Tab-separated table of N, CA and C in Angstrom:
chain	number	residue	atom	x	y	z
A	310	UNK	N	100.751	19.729	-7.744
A	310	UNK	CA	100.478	21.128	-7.996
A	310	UNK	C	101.663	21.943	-7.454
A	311	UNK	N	102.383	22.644	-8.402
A	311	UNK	CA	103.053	23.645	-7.508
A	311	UNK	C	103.075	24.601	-6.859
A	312	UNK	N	103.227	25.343	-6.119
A	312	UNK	CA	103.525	26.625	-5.291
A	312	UNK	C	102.883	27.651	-5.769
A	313	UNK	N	102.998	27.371	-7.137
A	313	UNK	CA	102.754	29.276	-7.941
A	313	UNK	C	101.288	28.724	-8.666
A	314	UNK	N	100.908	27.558	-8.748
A	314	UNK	CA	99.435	27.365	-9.276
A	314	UNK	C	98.309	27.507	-8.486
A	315	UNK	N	97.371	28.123	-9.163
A	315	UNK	CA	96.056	28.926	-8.682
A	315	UNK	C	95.349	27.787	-8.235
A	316	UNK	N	94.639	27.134	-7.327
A	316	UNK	CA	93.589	26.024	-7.296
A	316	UNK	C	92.158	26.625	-7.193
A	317	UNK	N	91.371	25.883	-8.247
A	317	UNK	CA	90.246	26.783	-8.386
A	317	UNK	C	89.284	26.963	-7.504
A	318	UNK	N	88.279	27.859	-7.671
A	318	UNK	CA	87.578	28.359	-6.764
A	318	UNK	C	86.221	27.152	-6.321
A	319	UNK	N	86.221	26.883	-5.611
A	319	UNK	CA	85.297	26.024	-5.252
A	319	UNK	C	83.758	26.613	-5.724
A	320	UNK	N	82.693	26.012	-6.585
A	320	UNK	CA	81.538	26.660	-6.515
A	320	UNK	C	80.614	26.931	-5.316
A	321	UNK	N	79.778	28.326	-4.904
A	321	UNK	CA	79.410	28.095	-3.909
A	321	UNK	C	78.264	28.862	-4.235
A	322	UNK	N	76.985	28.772	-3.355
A	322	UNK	CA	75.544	29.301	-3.996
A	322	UNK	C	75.850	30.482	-2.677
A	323	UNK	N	75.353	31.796	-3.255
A	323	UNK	CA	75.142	32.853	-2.164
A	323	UNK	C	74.255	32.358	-1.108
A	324	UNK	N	74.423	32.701	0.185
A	324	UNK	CA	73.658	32.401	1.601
A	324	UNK	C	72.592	33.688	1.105
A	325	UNK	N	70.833	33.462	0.595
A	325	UNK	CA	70.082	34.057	0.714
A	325	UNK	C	69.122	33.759	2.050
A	326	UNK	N	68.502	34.575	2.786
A	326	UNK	CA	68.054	34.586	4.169
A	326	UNK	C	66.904	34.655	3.688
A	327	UNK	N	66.101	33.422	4.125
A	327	UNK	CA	64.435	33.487	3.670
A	327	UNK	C	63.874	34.136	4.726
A	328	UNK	N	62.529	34.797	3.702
A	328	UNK	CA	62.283	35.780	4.089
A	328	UNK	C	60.027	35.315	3.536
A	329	UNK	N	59.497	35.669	4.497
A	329	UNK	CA	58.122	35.376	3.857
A	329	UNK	C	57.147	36.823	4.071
A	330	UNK	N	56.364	36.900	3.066
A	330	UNK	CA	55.644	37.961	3.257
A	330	UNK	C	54.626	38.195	4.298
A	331	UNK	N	54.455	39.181	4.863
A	331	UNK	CA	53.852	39.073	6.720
A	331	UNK	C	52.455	39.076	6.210
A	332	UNK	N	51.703	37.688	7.000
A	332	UNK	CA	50.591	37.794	6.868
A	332	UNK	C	49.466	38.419	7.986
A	333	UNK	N	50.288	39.211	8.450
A	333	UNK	CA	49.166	40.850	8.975
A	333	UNK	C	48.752	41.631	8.000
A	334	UNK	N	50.033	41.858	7.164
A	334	UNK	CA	49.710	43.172	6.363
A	334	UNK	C	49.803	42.986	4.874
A	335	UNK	N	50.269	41.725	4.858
A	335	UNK	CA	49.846	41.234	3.093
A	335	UNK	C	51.378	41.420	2.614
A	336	UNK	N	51.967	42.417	3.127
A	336	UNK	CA	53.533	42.969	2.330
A	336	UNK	C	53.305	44.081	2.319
A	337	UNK	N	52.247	44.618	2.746
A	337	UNK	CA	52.330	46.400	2.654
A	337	UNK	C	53.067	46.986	3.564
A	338	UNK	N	52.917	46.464	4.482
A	338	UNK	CA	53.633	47.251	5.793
A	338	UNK	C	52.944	48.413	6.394
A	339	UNK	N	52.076	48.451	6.199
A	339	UNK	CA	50.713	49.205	6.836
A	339	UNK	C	49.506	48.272	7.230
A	340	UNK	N	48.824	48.774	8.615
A	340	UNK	CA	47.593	47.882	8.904
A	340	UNK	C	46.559	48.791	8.723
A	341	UNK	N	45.684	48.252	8.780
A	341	UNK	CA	44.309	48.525	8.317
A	341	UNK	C	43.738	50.181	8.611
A	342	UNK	N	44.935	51.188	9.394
A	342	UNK	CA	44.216	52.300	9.798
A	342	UNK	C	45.810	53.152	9.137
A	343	UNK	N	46.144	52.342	8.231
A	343	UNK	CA	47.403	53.200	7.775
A	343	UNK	C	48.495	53.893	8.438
A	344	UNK	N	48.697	52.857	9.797
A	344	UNK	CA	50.336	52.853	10.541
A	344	UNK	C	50.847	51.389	10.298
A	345	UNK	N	51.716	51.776	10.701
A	345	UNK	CA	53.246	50.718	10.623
A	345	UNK	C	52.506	49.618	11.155
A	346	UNK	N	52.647	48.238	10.216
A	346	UNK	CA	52.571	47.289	10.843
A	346	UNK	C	53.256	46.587	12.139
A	347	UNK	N	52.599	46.411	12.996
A	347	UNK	CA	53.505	46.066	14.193
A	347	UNK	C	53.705	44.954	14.007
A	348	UNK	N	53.774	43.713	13.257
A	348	UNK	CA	53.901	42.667	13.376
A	348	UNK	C	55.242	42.723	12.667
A	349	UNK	N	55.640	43.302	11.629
A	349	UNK	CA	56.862	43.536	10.738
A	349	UNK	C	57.634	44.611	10.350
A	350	UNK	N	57.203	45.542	11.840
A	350	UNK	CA	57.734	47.012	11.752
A	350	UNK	C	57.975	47.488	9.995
A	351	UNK	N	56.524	47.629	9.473
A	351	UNK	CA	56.640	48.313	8.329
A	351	UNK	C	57.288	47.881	6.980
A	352	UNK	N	57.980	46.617	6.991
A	352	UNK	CA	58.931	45.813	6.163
A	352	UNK	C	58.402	45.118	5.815
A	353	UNK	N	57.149	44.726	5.897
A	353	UNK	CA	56.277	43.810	4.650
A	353	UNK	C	56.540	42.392	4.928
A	354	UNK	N	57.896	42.006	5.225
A	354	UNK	CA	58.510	40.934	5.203
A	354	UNK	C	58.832	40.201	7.160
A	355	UNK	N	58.578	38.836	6.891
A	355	UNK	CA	58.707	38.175	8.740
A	355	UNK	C	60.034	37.283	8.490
């Protein structure tokens, strides 16, 4: 290969960060008296 040739890009899968839906609040992000879930500060997600 010479100097001035491109070597191709290696394939690579995006780093996605699993993520599960909080089972306090179902994914709402509210508990049962309609404040912020404290288990998932409001983000639905743990």
């Amino acid at each position: 290969m010479d100097d001035t040739e491109q070597s191709p890009n290696p394939e690579t899968e995006s780093a996605v960060p699993l993520r599960w839906q909080c089972c306090h609040c179902g994914g709402t992000g509210l508990d049962s008296y309609g404040e912020t879930c404290r288990h998932c500060n409001g983000l639905g997600l743990c």
